[in-house]
mmCIF file with all atom_site columns, C-alpha atoms in Angstrom:
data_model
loop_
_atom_site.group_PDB
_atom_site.id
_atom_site.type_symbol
_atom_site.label_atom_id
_atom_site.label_alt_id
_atom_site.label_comp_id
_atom_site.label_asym_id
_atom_site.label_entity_id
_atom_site.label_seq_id
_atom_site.pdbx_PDB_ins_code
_atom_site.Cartn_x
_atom_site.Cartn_y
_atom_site.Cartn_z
_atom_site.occupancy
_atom_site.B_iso_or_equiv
_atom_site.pdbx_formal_charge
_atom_site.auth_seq_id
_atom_site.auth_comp_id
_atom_site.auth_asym_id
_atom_site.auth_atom_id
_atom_site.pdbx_PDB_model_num
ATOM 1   C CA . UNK A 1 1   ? 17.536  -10.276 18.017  1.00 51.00 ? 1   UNK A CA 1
ATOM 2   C CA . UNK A 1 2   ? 16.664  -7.154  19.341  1.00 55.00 ? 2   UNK A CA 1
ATOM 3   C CA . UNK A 1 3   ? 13.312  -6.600  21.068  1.00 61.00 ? 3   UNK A CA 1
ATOM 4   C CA . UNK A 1 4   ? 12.319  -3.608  19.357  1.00 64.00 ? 4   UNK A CA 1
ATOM 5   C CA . UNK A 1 5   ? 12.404  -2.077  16.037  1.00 61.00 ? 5   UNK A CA 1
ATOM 6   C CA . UNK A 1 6   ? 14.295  1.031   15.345  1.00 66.00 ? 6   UNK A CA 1
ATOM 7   C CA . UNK A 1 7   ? 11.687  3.439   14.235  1.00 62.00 ? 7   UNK A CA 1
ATOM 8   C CA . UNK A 1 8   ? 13.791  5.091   11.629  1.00 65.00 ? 8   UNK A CA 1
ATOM 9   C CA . UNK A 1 9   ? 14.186  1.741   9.863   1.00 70.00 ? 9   UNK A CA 1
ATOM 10  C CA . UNK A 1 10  ? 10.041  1.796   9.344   1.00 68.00 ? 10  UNK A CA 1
ATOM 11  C CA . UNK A 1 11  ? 10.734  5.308   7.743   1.00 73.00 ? 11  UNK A CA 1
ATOM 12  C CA . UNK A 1 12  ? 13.421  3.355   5.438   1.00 75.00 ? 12  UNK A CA 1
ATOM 13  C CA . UNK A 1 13  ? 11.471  0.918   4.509   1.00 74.00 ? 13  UNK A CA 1
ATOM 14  C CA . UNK A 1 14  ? 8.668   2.966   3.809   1.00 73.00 ? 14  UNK A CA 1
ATOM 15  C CA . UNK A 1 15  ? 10.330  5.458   1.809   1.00 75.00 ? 15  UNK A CA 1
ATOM 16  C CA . UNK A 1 16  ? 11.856  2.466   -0.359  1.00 76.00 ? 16  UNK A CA 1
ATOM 17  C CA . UNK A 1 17  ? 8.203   1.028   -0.907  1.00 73.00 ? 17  UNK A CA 1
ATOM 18  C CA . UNK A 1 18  ? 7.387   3.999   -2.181  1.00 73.00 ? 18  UNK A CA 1
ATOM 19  C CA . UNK A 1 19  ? 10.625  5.081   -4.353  1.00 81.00 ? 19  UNK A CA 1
ATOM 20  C CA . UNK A 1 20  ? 9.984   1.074   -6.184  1.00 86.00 ? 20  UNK A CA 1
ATOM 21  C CA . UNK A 1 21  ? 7.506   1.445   -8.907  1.00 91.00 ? 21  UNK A CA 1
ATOM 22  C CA . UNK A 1 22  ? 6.803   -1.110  -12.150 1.00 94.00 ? 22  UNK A CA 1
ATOM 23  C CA . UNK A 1 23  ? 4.881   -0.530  -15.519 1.00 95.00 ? 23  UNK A CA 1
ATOM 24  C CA . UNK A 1 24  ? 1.002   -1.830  -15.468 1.00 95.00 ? 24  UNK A CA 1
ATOM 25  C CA . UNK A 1 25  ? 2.503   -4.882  -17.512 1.00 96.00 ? 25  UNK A CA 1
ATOM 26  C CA . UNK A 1 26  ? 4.725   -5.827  -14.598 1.00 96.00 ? 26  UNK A CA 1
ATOM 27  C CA . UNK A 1 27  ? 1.825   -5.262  -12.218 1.00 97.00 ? 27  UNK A CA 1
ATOM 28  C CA . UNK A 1 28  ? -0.513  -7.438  -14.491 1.00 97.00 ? 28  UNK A CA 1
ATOM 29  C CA . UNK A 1 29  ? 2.288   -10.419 -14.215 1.00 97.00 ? 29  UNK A CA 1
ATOM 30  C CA . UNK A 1 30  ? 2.615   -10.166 -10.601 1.00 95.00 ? 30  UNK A CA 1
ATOM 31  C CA . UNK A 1 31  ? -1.068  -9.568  -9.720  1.00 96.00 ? 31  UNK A CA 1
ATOM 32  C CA . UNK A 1 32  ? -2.856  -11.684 -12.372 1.00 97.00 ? 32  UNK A CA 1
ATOM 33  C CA . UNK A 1 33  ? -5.217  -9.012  -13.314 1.00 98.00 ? 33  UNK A CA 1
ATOM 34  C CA . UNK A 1 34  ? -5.229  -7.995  -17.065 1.00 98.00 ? 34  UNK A CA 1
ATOM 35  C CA . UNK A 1 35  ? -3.984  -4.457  -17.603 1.00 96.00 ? 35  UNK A CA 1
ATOM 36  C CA . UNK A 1 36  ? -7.515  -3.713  -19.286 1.00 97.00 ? 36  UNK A CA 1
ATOM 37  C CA . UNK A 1 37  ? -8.780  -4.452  -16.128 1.00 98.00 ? 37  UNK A CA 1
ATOM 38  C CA . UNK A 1 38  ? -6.073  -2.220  -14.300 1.00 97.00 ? 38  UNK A CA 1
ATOM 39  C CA . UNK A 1 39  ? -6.818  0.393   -16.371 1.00 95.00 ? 39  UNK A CA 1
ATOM 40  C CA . UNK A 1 40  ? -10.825 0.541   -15.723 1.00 97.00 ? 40  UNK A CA 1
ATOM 41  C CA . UNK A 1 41  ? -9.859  0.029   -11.946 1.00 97.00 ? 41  UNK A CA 1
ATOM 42  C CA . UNK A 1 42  ? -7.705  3.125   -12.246 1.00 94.00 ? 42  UNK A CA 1
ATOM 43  C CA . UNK A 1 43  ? -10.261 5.213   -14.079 1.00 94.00 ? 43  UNK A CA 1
ATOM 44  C CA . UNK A 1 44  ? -12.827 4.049   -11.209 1.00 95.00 ? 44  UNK A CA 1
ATOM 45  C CA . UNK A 1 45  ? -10.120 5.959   -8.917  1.00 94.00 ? 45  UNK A CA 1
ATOM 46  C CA . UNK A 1 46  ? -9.656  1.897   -7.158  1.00 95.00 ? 46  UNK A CA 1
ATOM 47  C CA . UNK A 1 47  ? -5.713  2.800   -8.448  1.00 95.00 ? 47  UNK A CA 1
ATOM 48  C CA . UNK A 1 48  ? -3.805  5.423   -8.934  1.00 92.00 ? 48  UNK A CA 1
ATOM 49  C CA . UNK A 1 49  ? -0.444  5.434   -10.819 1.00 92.00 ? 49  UNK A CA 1
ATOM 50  C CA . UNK A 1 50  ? 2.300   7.378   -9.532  1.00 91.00 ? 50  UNK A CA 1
ATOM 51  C CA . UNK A 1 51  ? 2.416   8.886   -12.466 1.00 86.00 ? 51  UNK A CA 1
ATOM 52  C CA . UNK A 1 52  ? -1.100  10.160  -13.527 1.00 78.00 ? 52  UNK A CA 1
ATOM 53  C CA . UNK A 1 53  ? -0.384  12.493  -16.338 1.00 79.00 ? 53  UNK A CA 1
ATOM 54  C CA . UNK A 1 54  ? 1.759   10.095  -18.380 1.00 79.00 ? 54  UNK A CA 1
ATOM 55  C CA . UNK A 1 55  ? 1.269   7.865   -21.120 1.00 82.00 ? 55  UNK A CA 1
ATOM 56  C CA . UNK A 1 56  ? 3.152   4.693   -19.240 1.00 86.00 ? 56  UNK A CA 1
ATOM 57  C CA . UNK A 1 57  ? 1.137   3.963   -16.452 1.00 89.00 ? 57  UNK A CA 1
ATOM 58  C CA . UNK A 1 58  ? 3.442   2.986   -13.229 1.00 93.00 ? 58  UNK A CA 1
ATOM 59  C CA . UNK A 1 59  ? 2.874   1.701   -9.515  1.00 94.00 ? 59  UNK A CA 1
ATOM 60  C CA . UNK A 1 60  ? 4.006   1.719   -6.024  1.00 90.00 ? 60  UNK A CA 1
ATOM 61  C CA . UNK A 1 61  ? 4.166   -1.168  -3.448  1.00 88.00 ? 61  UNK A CA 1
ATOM 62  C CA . UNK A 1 62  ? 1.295   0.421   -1.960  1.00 86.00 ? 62  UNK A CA 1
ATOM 63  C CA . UNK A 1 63  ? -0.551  0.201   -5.026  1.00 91.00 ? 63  UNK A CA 1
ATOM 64  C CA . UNK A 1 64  ? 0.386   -3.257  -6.129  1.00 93.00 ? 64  UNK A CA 1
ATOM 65  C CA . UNK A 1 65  ? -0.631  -4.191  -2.787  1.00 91.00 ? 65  UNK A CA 1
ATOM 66  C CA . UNK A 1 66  ? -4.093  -3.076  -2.546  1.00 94.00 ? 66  UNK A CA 1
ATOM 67  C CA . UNK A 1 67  ? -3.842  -4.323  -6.188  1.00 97.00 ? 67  UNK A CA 1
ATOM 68  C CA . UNK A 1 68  ? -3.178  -8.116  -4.883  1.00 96.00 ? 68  UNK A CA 1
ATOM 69  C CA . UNK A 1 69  ? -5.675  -7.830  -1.833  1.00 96.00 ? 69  UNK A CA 1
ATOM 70  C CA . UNK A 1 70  ? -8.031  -6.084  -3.657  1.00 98.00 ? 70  UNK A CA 1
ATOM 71  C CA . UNK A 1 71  ? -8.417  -9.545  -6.195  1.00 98.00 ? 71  UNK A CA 1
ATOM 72  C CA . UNK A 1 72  ? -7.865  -11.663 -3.274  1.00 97.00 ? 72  UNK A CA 1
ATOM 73  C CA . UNK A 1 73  ? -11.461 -10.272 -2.513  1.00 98.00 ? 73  UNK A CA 1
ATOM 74  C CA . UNK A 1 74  ? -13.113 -10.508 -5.910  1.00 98.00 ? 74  UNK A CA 1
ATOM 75  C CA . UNK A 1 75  ? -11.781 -14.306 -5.939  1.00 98.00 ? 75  UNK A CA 1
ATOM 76  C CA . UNK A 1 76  ? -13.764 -14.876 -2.794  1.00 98.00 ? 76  UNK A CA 1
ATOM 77  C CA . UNK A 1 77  ? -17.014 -13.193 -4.408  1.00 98.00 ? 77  UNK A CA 1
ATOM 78  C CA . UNK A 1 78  ? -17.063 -9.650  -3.024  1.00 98.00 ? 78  UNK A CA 1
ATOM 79  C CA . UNK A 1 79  ? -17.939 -6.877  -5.917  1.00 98.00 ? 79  UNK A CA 1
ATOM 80  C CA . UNK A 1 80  ? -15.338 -4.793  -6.884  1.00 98.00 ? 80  UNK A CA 1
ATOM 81  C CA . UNK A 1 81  ? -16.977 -1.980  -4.987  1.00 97.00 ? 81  UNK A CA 1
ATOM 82  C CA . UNK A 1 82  ? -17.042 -3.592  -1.642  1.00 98.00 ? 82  UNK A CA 1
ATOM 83  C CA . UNK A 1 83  ? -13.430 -5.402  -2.273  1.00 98.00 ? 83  UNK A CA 1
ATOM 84  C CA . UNK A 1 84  ? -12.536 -2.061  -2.706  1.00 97.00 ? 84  UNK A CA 1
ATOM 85  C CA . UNK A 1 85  ? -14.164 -0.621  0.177   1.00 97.00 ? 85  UNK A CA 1
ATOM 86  C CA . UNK A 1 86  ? -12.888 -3.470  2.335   1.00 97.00 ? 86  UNK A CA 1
ATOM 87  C CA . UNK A 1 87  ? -9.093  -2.465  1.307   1.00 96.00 ? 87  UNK A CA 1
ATOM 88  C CA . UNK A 1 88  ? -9.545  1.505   1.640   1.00 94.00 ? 88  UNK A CA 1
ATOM 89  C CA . UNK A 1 89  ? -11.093 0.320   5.095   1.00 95.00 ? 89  UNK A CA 1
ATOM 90  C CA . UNK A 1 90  ? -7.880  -1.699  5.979   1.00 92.00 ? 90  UNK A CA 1
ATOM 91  C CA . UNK A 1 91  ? -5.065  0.822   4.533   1.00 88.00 ? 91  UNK A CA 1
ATOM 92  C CA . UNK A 1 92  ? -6.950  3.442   6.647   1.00 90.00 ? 92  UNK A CA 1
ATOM 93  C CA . UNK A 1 93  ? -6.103  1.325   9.781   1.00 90.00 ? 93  UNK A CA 1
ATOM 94  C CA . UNK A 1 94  ? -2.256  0.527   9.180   1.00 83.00 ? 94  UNK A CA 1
ATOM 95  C CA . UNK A 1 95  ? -2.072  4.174   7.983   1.00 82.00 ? 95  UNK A CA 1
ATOM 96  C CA . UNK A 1 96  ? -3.409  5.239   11.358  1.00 88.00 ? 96  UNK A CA 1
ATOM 97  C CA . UNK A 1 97  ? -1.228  2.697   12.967  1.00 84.00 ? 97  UNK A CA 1
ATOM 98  C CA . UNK A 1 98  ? 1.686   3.967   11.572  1.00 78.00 ? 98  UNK A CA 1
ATOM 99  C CA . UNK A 1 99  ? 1.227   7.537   12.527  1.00 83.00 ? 99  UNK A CA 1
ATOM 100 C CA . UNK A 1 100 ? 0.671   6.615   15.786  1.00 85.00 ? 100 UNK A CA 1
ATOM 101 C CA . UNK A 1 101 ? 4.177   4.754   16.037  1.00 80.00 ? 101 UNK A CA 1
ATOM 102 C CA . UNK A 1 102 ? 5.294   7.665   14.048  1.00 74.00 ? 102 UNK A CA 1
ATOM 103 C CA . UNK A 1 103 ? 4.265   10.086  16.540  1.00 79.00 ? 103 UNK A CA 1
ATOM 104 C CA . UNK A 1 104 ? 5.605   7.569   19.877  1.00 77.00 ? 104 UNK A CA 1
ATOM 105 C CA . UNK A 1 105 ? 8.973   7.254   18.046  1.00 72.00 ? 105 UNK A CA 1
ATOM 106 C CA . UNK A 1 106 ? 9.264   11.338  17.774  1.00 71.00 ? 106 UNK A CA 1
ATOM 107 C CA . UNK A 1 107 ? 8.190   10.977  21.950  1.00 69.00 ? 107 UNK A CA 1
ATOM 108 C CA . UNK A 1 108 ? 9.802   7.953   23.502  1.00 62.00 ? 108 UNK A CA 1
ATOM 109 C CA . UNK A 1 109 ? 8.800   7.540   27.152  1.00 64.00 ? 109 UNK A CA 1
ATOM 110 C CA . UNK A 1 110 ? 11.592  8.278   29.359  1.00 48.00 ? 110 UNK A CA 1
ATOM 111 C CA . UNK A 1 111 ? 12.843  4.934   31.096  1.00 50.00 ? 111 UNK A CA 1
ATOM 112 C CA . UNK A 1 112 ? 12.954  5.618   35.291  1.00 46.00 ? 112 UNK A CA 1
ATOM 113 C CA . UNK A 1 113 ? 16.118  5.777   36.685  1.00 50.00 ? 113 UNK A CA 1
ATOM 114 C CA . UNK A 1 114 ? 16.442  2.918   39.154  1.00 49.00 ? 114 UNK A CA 1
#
């Protein structure tokens, strides 16, 4: 197993989380949350389909997962407005995160010659 990962595989996994997208009936069955209460989350601008200006709602990885750990939160008794807070708070982290492998990936460290 190799000690590091590749870099470019983070940008193919990334750009496959974000090319996979369900209805808001597939994200109700995997989440548990009712689409009515998808819906009210969306118009709250919690959500946001990847598709905003059509009828058929659909969703990202990204989304279904601040979906799930969004009602992780309620479940333990936050309000919808801190759960959501909470998550923003967290995706803001691993987004910075990622930009800074990003950017170390585009600038690998030269390795001293021995």
């Amino acid at each position: 197993m190799p000690d590091r990962i590749d870099p470019t595989e983070w940008t193919a996994e990334l750009d496959l989380m974000r090319r996979l997208v369900v209805g808001i009936r597939e994200v109700s069955e995997i989440s548990g949350v009712p689409q009515r209460q998808l819906r009210y989350w969306q118009q709250k601008g919690i959500i946001q389909p990847v598709n905003p200006d059509c009828t058929v709602r659909k969703f990202d990885y990204l989304n279904i997962k601040r979906i799930l750990l969004i009602k992780e939160l309620l479940d333990e008794g936050y309000t919808l407005d801190a759960a959501a807070g909470k998550v923003a708070a967290r995706i803001q982290r691993l987004n910075e995160a990622f930009t800074r492998l990003h950017a170390a990936s585009d600038n690998p460290q030269e390795k001293p010659q021995a």
